[in-house]
N, CA, C and O atoms as a DFTB+ gen file, in Angstrom:
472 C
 N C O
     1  1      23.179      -1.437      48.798
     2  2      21.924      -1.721      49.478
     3  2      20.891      -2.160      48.451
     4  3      20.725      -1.660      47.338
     5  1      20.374      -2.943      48.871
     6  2      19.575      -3.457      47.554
     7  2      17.962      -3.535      48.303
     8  3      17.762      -3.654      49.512
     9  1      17.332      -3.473      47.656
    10  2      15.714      -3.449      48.921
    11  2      14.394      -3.798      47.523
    12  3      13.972      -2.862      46.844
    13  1      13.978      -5.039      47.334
    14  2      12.886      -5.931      46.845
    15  2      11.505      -5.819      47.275
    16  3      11.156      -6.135      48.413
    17  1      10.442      -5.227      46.090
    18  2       9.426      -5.108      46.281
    19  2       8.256      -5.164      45.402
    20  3       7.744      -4.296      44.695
    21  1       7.950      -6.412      45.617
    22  2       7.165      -6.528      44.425
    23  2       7.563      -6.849      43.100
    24  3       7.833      -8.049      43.059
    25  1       7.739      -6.214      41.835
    26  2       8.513      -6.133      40.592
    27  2       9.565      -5.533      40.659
    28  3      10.545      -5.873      39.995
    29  1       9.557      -4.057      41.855
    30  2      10.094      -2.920      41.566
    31  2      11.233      -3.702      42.549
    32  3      10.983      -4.799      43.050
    33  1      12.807      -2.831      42.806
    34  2      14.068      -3.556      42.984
    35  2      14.985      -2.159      43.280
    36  3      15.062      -1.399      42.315
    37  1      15.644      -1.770      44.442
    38  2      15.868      -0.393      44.968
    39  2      17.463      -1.162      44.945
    40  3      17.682      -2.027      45.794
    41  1      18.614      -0.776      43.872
    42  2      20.052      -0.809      44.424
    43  2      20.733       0.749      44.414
    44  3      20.470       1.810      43.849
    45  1      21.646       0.320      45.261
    46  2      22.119       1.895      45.643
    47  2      21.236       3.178      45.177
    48  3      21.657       3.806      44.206
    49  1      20.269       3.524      45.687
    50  2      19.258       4.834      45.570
    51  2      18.585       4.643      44.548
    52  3      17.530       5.276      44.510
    53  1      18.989       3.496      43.039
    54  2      18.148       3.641      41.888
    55  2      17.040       2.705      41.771
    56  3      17.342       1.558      42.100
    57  1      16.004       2.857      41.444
    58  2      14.878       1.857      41.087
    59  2      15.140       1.166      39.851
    60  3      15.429       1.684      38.772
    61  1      14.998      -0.180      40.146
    62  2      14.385      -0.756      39.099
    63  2      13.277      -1.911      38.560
    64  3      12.994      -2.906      39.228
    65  1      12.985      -1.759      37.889
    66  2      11.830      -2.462      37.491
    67  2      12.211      -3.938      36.595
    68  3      13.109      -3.849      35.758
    69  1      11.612      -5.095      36.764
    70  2      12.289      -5.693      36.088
    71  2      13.234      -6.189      35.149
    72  3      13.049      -6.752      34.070
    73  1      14.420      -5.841      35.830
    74  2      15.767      -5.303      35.219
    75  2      16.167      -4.220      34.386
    76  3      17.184      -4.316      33.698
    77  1      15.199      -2.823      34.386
    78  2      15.432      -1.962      33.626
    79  2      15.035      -1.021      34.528
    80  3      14.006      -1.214      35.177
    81  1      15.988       0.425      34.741
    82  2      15.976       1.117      35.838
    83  2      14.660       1.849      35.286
    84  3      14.353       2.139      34.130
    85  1      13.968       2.054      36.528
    86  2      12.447       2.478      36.506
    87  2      12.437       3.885      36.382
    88  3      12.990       4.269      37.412
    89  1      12.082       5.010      35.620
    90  2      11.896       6.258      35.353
    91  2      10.902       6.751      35.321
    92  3      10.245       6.631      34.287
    93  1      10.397       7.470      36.375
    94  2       8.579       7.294      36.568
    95  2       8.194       8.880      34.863
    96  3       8.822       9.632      34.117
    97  1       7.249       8.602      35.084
    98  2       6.613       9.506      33.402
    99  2       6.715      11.043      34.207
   100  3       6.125      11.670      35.087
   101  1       7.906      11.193      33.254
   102  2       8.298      12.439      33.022
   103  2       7.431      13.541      32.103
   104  3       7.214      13.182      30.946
   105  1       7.019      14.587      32.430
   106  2       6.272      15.155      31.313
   107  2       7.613      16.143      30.157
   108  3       8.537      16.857      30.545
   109  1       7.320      15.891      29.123
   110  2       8.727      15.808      28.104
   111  2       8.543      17.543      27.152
   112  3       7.913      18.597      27.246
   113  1       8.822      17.363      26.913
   114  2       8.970      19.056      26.333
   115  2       8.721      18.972      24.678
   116  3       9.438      18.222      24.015
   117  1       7.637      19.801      24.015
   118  2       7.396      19.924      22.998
   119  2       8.104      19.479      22.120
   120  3       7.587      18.799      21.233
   121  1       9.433      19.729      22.124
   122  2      10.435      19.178      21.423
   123  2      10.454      17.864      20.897
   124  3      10.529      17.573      19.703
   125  1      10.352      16.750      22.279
   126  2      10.737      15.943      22.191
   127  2       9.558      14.917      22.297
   128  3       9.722      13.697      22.271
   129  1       8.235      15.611      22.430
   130  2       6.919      14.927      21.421
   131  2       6.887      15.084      20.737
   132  3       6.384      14.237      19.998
   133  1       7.315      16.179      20.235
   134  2       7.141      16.036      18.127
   135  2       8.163      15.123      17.727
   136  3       7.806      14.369      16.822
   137  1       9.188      14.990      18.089
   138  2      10.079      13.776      17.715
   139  2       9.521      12.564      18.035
   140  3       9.449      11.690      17.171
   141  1       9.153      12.399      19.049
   142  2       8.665      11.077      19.448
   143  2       7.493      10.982      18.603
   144  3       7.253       9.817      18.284
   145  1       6.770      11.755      18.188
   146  2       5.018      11.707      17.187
   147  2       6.020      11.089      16.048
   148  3       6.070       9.903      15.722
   149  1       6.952      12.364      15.417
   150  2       7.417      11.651      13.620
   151  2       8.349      10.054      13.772
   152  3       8.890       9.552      12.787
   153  1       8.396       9.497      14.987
   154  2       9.393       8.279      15.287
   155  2       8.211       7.505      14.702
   156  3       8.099       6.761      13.728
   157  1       7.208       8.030      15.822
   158  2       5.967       6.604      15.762
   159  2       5.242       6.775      14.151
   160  3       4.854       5.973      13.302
   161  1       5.284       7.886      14.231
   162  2       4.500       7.929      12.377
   163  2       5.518       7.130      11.286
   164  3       5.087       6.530      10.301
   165  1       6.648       7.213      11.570
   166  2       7.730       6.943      10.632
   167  2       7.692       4.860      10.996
   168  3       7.967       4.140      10.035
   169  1       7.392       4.275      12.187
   170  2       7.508       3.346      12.256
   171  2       6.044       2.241      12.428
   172  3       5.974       1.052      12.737
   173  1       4.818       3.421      12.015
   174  2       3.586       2.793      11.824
   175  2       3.736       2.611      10.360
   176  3       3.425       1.496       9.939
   177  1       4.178       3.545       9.447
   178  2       4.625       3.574       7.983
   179  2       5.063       2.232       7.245
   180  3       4.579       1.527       6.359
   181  1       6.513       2.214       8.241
   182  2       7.128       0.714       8.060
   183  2       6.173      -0.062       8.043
   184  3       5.682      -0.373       6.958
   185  1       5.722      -0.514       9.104
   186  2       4.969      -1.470       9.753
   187  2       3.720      -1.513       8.470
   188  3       3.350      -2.543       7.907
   189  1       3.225      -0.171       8.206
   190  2       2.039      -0.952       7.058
   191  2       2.438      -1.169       5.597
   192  3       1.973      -1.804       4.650
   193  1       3.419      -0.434       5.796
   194  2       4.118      -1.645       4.137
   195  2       4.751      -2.608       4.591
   196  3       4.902      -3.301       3.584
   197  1       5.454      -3.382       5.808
   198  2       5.565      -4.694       5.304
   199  2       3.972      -5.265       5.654
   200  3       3.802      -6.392       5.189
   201  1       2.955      -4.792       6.272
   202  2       1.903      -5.761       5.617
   203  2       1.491      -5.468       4.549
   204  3       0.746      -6.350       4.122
   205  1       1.627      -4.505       3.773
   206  2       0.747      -4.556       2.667
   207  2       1.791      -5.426       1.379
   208  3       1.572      -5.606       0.181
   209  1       3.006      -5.842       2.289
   210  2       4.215      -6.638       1.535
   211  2       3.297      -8.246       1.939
   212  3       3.095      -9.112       1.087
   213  1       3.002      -8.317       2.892
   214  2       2.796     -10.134       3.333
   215  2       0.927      -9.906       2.828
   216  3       0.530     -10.895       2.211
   217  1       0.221      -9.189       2.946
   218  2      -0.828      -8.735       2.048
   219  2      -0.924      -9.671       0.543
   220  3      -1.748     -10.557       0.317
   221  1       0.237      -9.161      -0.442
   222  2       0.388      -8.997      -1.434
   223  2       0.866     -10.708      -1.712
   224  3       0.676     -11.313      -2.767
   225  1       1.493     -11.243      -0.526
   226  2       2.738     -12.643      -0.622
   227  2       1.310     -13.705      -0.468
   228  3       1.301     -14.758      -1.106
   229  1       0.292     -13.379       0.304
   230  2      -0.762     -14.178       0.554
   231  2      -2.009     -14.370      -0.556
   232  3      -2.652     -15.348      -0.939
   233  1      -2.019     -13.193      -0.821
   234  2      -2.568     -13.402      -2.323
   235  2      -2.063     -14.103      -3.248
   236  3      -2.829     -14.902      -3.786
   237  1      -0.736     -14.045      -3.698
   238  2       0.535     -14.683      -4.844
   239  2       0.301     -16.330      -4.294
   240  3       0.846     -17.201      -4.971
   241  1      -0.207     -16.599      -3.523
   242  2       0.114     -18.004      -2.564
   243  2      -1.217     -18.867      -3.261
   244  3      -2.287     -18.259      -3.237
   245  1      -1.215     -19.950      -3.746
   246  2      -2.454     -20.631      -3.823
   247  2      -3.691     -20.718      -2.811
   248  3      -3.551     -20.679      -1.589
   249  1      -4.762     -20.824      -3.388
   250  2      -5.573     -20.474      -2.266
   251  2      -5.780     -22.076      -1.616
   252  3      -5.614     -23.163      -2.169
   253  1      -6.351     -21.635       0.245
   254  2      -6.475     -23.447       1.040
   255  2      -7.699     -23.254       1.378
   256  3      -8.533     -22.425       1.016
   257  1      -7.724     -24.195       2.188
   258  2      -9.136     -24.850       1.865
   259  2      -9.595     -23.536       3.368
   260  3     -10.342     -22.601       3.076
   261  1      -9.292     -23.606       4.191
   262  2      -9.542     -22.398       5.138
   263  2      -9.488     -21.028       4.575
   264  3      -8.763     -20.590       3.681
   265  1     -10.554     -20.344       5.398
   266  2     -11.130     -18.684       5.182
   267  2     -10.125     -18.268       6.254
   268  3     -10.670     -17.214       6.579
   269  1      -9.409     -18.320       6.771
   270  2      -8.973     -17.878       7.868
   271  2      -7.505     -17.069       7.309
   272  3      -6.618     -17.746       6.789
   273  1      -7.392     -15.953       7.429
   274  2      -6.205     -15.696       6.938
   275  2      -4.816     -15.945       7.632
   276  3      -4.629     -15.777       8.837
   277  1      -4.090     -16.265       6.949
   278  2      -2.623     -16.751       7.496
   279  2      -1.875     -15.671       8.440
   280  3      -1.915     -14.441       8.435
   281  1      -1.079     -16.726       9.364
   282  2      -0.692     -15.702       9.740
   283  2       0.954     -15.077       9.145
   284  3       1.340     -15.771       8.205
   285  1       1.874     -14.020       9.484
   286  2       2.755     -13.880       9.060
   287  2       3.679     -15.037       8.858
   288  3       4.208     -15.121       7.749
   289  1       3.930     -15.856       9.675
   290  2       5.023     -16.777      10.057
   291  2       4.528     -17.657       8.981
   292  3       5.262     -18.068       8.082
   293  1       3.212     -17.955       9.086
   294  2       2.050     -19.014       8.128
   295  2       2.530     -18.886       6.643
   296  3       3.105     -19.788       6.035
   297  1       2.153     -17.376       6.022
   298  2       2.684     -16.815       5.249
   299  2       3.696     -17.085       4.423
   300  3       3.680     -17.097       3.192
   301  1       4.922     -17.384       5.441
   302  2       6.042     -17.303       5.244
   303  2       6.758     -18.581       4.477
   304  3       7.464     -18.744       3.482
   305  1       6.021     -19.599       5.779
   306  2       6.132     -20.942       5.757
   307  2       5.775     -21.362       4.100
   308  3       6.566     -21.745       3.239
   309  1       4.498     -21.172       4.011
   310  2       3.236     -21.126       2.690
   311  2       4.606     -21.020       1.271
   312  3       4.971     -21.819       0.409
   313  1       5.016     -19.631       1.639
   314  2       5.583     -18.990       0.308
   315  2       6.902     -19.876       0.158
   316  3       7.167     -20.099      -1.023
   317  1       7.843     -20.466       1.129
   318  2       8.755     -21.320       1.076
   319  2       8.338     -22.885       0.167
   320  3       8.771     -23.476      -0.822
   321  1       7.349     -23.065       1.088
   322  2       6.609     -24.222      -0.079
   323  2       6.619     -24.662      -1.121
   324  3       7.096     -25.689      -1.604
   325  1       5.829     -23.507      -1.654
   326  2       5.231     -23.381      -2.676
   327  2       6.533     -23.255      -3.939
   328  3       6.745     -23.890      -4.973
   329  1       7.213     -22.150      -3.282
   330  2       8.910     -21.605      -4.376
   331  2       9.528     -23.085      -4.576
   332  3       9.928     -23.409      -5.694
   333  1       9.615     -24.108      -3.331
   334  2      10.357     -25.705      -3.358
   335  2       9.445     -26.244      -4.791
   336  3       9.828     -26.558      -5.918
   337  1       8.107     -26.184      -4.172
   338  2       7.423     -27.111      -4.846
   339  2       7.663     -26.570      -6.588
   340  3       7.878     -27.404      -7.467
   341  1       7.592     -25.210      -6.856
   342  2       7.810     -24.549      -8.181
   343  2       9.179     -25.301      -8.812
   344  3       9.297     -25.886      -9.889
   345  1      10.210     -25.061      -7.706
   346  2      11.014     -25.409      -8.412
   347  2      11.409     -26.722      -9.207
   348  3      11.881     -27.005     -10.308
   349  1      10.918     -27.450      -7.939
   350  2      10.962     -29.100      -8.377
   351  2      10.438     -29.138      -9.879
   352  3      11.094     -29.626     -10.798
   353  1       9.163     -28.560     -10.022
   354  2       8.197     -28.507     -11.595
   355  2       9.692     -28.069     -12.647
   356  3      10.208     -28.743     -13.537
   357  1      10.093     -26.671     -12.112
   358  2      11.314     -26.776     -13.294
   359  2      12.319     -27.360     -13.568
   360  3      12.776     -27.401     -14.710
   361  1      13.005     -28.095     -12.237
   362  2      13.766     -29.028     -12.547
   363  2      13.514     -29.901     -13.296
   364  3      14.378     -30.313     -14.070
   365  1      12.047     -30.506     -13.263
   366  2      11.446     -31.800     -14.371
   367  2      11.157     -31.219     -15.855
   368  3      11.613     -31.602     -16.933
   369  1      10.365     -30.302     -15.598
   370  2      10.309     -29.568     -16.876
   371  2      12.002     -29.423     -17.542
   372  3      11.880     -29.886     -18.676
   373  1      13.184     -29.089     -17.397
   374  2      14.187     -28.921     -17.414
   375  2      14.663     -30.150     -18.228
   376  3      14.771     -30.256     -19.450
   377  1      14.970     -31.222     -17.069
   378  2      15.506     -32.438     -17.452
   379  2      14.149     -33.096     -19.017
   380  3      14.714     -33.719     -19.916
   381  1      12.884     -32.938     -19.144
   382  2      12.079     -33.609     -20.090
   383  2      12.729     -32.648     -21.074
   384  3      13.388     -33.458     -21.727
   385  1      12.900     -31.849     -21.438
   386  2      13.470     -30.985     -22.389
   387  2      15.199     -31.173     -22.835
   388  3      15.961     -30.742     -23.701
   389  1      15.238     -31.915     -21.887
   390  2      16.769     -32.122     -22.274
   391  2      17.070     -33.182     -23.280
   392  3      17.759     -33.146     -24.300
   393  1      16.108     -34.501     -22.516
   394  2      15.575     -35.785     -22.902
   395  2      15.379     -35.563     -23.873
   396  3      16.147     -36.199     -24.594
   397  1      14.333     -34.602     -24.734
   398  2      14.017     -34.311     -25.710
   399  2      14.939     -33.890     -27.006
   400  3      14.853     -34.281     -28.170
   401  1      15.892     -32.915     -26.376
   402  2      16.766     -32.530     -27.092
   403  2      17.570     -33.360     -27.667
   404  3      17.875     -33.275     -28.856
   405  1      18.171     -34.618     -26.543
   406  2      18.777     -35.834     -26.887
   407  2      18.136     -36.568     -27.925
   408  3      18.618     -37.170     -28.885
   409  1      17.083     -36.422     -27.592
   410  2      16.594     -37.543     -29.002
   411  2      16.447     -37.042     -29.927
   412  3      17.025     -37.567     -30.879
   413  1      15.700     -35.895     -30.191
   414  2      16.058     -35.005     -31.682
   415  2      17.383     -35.435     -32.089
   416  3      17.443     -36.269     -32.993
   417  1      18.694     -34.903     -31.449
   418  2      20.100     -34.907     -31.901
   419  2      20.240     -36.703     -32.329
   420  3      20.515     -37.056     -33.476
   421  1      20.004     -37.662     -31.222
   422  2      20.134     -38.917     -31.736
   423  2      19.530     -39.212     -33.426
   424  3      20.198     -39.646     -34.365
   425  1      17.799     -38.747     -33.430
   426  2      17.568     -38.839     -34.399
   427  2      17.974     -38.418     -35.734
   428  3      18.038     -39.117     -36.744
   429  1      18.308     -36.865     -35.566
   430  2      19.200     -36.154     -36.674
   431  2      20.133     -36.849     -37.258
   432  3      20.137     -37.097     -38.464
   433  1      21.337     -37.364     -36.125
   434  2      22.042     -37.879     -36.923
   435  2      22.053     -39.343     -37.093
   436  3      23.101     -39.989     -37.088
   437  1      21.172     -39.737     -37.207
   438  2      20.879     -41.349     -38.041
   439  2      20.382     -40.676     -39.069
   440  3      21.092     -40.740     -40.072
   441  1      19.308     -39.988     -39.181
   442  2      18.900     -39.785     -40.055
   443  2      19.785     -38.773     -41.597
   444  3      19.690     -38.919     -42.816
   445  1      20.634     -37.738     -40.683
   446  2      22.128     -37.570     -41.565
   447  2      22.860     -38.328     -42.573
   448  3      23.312     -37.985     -43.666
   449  1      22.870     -39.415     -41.962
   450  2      23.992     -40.974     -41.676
   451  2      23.318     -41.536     -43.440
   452  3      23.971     -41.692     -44.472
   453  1      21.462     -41.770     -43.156
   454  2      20.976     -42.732     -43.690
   455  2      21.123     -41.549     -45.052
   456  3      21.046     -42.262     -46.052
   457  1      21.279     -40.237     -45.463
   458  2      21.349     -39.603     -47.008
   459  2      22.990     -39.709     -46.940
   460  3      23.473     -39.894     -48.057
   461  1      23.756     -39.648     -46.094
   462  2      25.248     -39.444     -46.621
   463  2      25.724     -41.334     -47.635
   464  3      26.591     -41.448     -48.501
   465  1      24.974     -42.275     -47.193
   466  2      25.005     -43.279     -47.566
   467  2      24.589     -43.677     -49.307
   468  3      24.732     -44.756     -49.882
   469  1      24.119     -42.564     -49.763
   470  2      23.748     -42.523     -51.174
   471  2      25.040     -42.531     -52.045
   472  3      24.958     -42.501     -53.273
């Protein structure tokens, strides 16, 4: 038997509420508010170290031309960027140093070449 009302949704004797069987507020037993208090303390905890993690990632980030602070996703985006854009710098930095190295060694040994010739 199924019986539609509103949000709420009656199959065989059970309620449910938009697809999740409806359990009207039970009053819960000491027990199982103090568990439920150290759940939520334990997962407000989380929750403010990873911001004081994306906190910390937004600062590390060059500053833009907007006051507006980023948002997480923003953040995220920002710090991907920026690590590409870093890297590219060391790849060049990398390869000019190599360049460099090459020509020292080219030069060395001509210049080797031109005393072994004595």
């Amino acid at each position: 038997f199924i019986c539609v009302n509103d949000s709420f949704q009656t199959v065989n004797g059970r309620i449910y509420k938009s697809g999740k069987e409806y359990r009207p507020n039970r009053s819960i037993g000491p027990e199982c508010e103090k568990a439920r208090e150290a759940a939520n303390a334990r997962e407000r905890q989380r929750m403010n170290c990873i911001n004081a993690g994306f906190d910390c990632l937004r600062k590390t980030l060059p500053k833009r031309g907007s006051a507006r602070k980023l948002s997480k996703a923003e953040t995220l985006r920002e710090a991907i960027s920026y690590i590409k854009k870093l890297h590219g710098v060391l790849i060049e930095e990398r390869d000019k140093q190599e360049k460099i190295e090459e020509e020292e060694e080219r030069t060395k040994g001509t210049s080797s070449r031109s005393v072994c010739l004595e």
